[in-house]
Amino acid sequence: MAEPLARSVGAPTAEALGGHLGLETVGDLLRHYPRDYRRRGQLTDLSGLEVGEHVTVLARVASVRHRPMKQRHGFVVDVVVTDGATKVPLTFFPRHKGALAHLQREMVVGRPGLFSGKVGAYRGVLQLVHPEHHMSGSRDGDPGADGTDDLAAEGAAMDDFLTGVLPIYPATQGMQSWTVAKAVHLVLDTLREEDVPEPLPDMVLARHGFPGLLDALRAAHRPGHPGQEEQALERLRYEEAFVLQAELARRRLRTGTQTAVPRRPVDGGLLAAFDQQLPFALTDGQREVGQEIAADLARTAPMHRLLQGEVGSGKTVVALRAMLAVVDAGGQAALLAPTEVLAVQHHRSLTAMLGDLAGAGTLGGADVATRVALLTGSQGARARREALLQAASGEAGIVVGTHALLQDAVQLADLGLVVVDEQHRFGVEQRDALRAKASAVPHLLVMTATPIPRTVAMTSFGDLETSVLRGLPAGRSPIASHAVNAGNAAWVARMWQRVREEVEAGRQAYVVCPTIGDEAPGDGGGDRGADGPDDRVLVSTVAVEALLAEEPSLAGVRRAVLHGRMPPEAKDAVMRAFAAGEVDVLVATTVVEVGVDVPNATCMVVMDADRFGISQLHQLRGRVGRGRHPGTCFLLTPLPGDAPAVTRLMSVAATTDGFALAELDLETRGEGDVLGARQSGARSSLRLLRVVRDGHVIADAREDAAEVLAVDPELRRHPALAGAVTELLRPQHGQFLERG
Ligand code: ADP
Ligand code: MG
């Protein structure tokens, strides 16, 4: 399975599979499962196509027309294909008469074929842009175009249309479903039982009545009759859950054997003093979670806890109280933030909340006081030296920083607790690097405002205990959200008027844009269209800044721009000015997405809101309504009201329940995104498992895996399973584990 593909499919095809789909080994190819199966003659429902998708459809030619090009040599051939009901136009551009004749021989009205390409829309009509095709009865779809002549020559170009079931593979421009199918057939034909080690223990196979791996792979790729693939896919799906759960069980067992220094707060200590000066009562949720954490910290096994809480639920106070308990017990705590803006802000707010208690060694510092040090990558040499010294000497009980904290130069006297804020930006290695700075294993508290459905928690955070901080601090005002059509000038004007009203009432607003706008042409900054009307020009901070300067209702309003590519000092200066109320309207990218806390900001406008995910929008609007005044959020979109993306916006506008939105997000976006695959551009190793739908599979696998690992924690008796776990942890696969 680990064998490179070149040996079985030939170098050109192997190279193409690697380049286009990232498939390197026989195992990679065999785990590239069909995403759909077409029965013979069962055409794809063309009404279900979505703009922007790359699809492979089975359809019949309905009409063919050609005309010469006006400006250049060559022809335009308009082909319409149909599923019997919906029609989709395709356009081909043969360069010369020979190519035209070849195309006309293939495109016979009534003939079925596979067509593959990106779905575009032109004047409201769906079309396939630059499609590739493979017609029924042809030996090779597009000779030479995809570098697969060697396969055809081998006689491997079976006609998929003649077998009972036609697998449709996830494909891309340049690597078509039918080419993948041919390669899979070649590989399957030469594979022997001993080439395919079985990762599932016998006990598990027997318990579920699953077929062996080789049989399952054969049936998944080449079902002999319709429906035969189902049992195979069920097993392969379970296998994904099982291998993952085996790794998580191994981690849990390993953590259980580590020892940490128990940290108990002392009477009359820092925590007690802090609680006494707190200007508000803790919510019930904060008190409960605080007790859970205190109990964890008092144990000799390291804490490993995920704290989930809605934006504004008061996680920072909970974390600070845990840190103070550790300082009371003679240790230090580190707080890691995903961005400099957040690290600086955390440092500022912790220092402010602590007041005198953060003034150790200074005039007016309380007896029990400590210090809060800040370490970022961009701070000046002097400030950095000072902070490093405070961390190393133990003078700073709390050290706040970004990943710069992970650098070797940073020493901590006695690190007892690591708090990671908005952890999804931090990987396992970073976590381990930080823990390596402590002589004993430090306790770990991971905080996230992105509500995580239970099944996702079981997969991505399976080695963490979870706490949920429910309820918001009293006196919080709800956020009202509205979807606004950008094409409706009256509504848009009214919206800016609302922003004006907030500013006049002494409050502040964010205007969030999907792009910065300073991208060099063609650098993929996302704000320029390539081809197809869907690649619209997205609103940028630069464009909005210009727009607002002209907007009559915003005359005299103080504006500033904030985005990730500004120099750190400039960013910090803008954030400071906004926090101090010296800026009324902050035009920003999603740098304000997490944690930014300016309670006086009450209004947010999200430009091109359809370009953001559901959870992201929820996160974003959490920036307003953090104070006494009600928050308002406008979700602007140029799309018509019946577009699916607008339906999503409506859902976001309709509820403030983060957990409900997270579930919806999971359903609409699919796992790959949720597990981080899209962000990294890599393939997820979870190909079949769907964490929303397959909760019971995950739960079963979790139990089975725990049972197997309990008697064989290092998997000595299950080498194939150990191999599968190692494979799972390959960097390009393991990214979703990094979320834990
Ligand atoms: P989170 O990090 O969960 O988004 P924060 O910890 O930043 O939330 O808290 C948001 C705001 O609410 C802060 O200004 C904080 O001081 C305040 N806050 C926290 N806990 C309470 C409470 N129990 N009562 C009133 N205000 C609180
Ligand atoms: Mg926070």
PDB file of N, CA, C and O and ligand atoms in Angstrom, residues 280-283 286 310-317 473 476 597 626, ligand 1:
ATOM      1  N   PHE A 280     -17.834  42.331  39.643  1.00  0.00           N
ATOM      2  CA  PHE A 280     -19.123  41.683  39.338  1.00  0.00           C
ATOM      3  C   PHE A 280     -19.147  40.300  39.971  1.00  0.00           C
ATOM      4  O   PHE A 280     -18.106  39.779  40.371  1.00  0.00           O
ATOM      5  N   ALA A 281     -20.360  39.745  40.055  1.00  0.00           N
ATOM      6  CA  ALA A 281     -20.467  38.379  40.574  1.00  0.00           C
ATOM      7  C   ALA A 281     -20.199  37.405  39.437  1.00  0.00           C
ATOM      8  O   ALA A 281     -20.595  37.658  38.302  1.00  0.00           O
ATOM      9  N   LEU A 282     -19.524  36.315  39.719  1.00  0.00           N
ATOM     10  CA  LEU A 282     -19.310  35.295  38.690  1.00  0.00           C
ATOM     11  C   LEU A 282     -20.656  34.698  38.302  1.00  0.00           C
ATOM     12  O   LEU A 282     -21.552  34.578  39.142  1.00  0.00           O
ATOM     13  N   THR A 283     -20.793  34.336  37.045  1.00  0.00           N
ATOM     14  CA  THR A 283     -22.016  33.641  36.651  1.00  0.00           C
ATOM     15  C   THR A 283     -21.960  32.223  37.212  1.00  0.00           C
ATOM     16  O   THR A 283     -20.884  31.737  37.577  1.00  0.00           O
ATOM     17  N   GLN A 286     -19.497  30.206  35.274  1.00  0.00           N
ATOM     18  CA  GLN A 286     -18.101  30.503  35.605  1.00  0.00           C
ATOM     19  C   GLN A 286     -17.704  29.822  36.911  1.00  0.00           C
ATOM     20  O   GLN A 286     -16.594  29.302  37.047  1.00  0.00           O
ATOM     21  N   GLU A 310     -19.506  30.569  24.575  1.00  0.00           N
ATOM     22  CA  GLU A 310     -19.883  31.592  23.607  1.00  0.00           C
ATOM     23  C   GLU A 310     -19.001  32.816  23.763  1.00  0.00           C
ATOM     24  O   GLU A 310     -18.516  33.103  24.862  1.00  0.00           O
ATOM     25  N   VAL A 311     -18.890  33.526  22.688  1.00  0.00           N
ATOM     26  CA  VAL A 311     -18.226  34.817  22.722  1.00  0.00           C
ATOM     27  C   VAL A 311     -18.855  35.672  23.824  1.00  0.00           C
ATOM     28  O   VAL A 311     -20.069  35.743  23.931  1.00  0.00           O
ATOM     29  N   GLY A 312     -18.041  36.238  24.662  1.00  0.00           N
ATOM     30  CA  GLY A 312     -18.553  37.117  25.704  1.00  0.00           C
ATOM     31  C   GLY A 312     -19.050  36.407  26.947  1.00  0.00           C
ATOM     32  O   GLY A 312     -19.586  37.025  27.860  1.00  0.00           O
ATOM     33  N   SER A 313     -18.898  35.077  26.998  1.00  0.00           N
ATOM     34  CA  SER A 313     -19.401  34.333  28.151  1.00  0.00           C
ATOM     35  C   SER A 313     -18.481  34.472  29.358  1.00  0.00           C
ATOM     36  O   SER A 313     -18.802  34.014  30.442  1.00  0.00           O
ATOM     37  N   GLY A 314     -17.323  35.071  29.165  1.00  0.00           N
ATOM     38  CA  GLY A 314     -16.439  35.326  30.296  1.00  0.00           C
ATOM     39  C   GLY A 314     -15.389  34.258  30.525  1.00  0.00           C
ATOM     40  O   GLY A 314     -15.055  33.933  31.670  1.00  0.00           O
ATOM     41  N   LYS A 315     -14.841  33.728  29.451  1.00  0.00           N
ATOM     42  CA  LYS A 315     -13.804  32.693  29.573  1.00  0.00           C
ATOM     43  C   LYS A 315     -12.513  33.258  30.152  1.00  0.00           C
ATOM     44  O   LYS A 315     -11.804  32.579  30.886  1.00  0.00           O
ATOM     45  N   THR A 316     -12.233  34.508  29.794  1.00  0.00           N
ATOM     46  CA  THR A 316     -10.957  35.080  30.229  1.00  0.00           C
ATOM     47  C   THR A 316     -10.869  35.137  31.759  1.00  0.00           C
ATOM     48  O   THR A 316      -9.825  34.834  32.333  1.00  0.00           O
ATOM     49  N   VAL A 317     -11.976  35.483  32.385  1.00  0.00           N
ATOM     50  CA  VAL A 317     -11.989  35.532  33.847  1.00  0.00           C
ATOM     51  C   VAL A 317     -11.743  34.129  34.422  1.00  0.00           C
ATOM     52  O   VAL A 317     -10.987  33.952  35.374  1.00  0.00           O
ATOM     53  N   PRO A 473     -22.901  36.665  31.025  1.00  0.00           N
ATOM     54  CA  PRO A 473     -22.998  37.509  32.214  1.00  0.00           C
ATOM     55  C   PRO A 473     -24.267  38.353  32.159  1.00  0.00           C
ATOM     56  O   PRO A 473     -24.698  38.761  31.075  1.00  0.00           O
ATOM     57  N   ARG A 476     -26.155  41.506  29.714  1.00  0.00           N
ATOM     58  CA  ARG A 476     -25.703  41.504  28.326  1.00  0.00           C
ATOM     59  C   ARG A 476     -26.875  41.760  27.395  1.00  0.00           C
ATOM     60  O   ARG A 476     -27.952  41.223  27.611  1.00  0.00           O
ATOM     61  N   ASP A 597     -12.024  42.880  22.163  1.00  0.00           N
ATOM     62  CA  ASP A 597     -13.029  43.245  23.151  1.00  0.00           C
ATOM     63  C   ASP A 597     -13.088  44.753  23.358  1.00  0.00           C
ATOM     64  O   ASP A 597     -12.313  45.315  24.111  1.00  0.00           O
ATOM     65  N   ARG A 626     -21.060  43.709  23.431  1.00  0.00           N
ATOM     66  CA  ARG A 626     -20.301  43.192  24.564  1.00  0.00           C
ATOM     67  C   ARG A 626     -20.471  44.080  25.796  1.00  0.00           C
ATOM     68  O   ARG A 626     -19.995  43.760  26.863  1.00  0.00           O
TER      69      ARG A 626
HETATM   70  P1  ADP B   1     -14.907  35.626  26.246  1.00  0.00           P
HETATM   71  O1  ADP B   1     -13.412  35.525  26.305  1.00  0.00           O
HETATM   72  O2  ADP B   1     -15.585  34.373  26.712  1.00  0.00           O
HETATM   73  O3  ADP B   1     -15.411  36.074  24.907  1.00  0.00           O
HETATM   74  P2  ADP B   1     -14.494  37.664  28.158  1.00  0.00           P
HETATM   75  O4  ADP B   1     -13.856  36.873  29.211  1.00  0.00           O
HETATM   76  O5  ADP B   1     -13.638  38.506  27.288  1.00  0.00           O
HETATM   77  O6  ADP B   1     -15.387  36.719  27.252  1.00  0.00           O
HETATM   78  O7  ADP B   1     -15.626  38.537  28.833  1.00  0.00           O
HETATM   79  C1  ADP B   1     -16.335  39.507  28.110  1.00  0.00           C
HETATM   80  C2  ADP B   1     -16.622  40.691  28.978  1.00  0.00           C
HETATM   81  O8  ADP B   1     -17.511  40.352  30.051  1.00  0.00           O
HETATM   82  C3  ADP B   1     -15.394  41.253  29.644  1.00  0.00           C
HETATM   83  O9  ADP B   1     -15.444  42.647  29.560  1.00  0.00           O
HETATM   84  C4  ADP B   1     -15.491  40.776  31.075  1.00  0.00           C
HETATM   85  O10 ADP B   1     -14.860  41.644  31.979  1.00  0.00           O
HETATM   86  C5  ADP B   1     -16.973  40.712  31.305  1.00  0.00           C
HETATM   87  N1  ADP B   1     -17.393  39.693  32.277  1.00  0.00           N
HETATM   88  C6  ADP B   1     -16.863  38.479  32.461  1.00  0.00           C
HETATM   89  N2  ADP B   1     -17.502  37.801  33.426  1.00  0.00           N
HETATM   90  C7  ADP B   1     -18.500  38.607  33.859  1.00  0.00           C
HETATM   91  C8  ADP B   1     -19.523  38.479  34.851  1.00  0.00           C
HETATM   92  N3  ADP B   1     -19.655  37.393  35.598  1.00  0.00           N
HETATM   93  N4  ADP B   1     -20.363  39.517  35.019  1.00  0.00           N
HETATM   94  C9  ADP B   1     -20.238  40.642  34.292  1.00  0.00           C
HETATM   95  N5  ADP B   1     -19.299  40.840  33.347  1.00  0.00           N
HETATM   96  C10 ADP B   1     -18.429  39.836  33.136  1.00  0.00           C
END
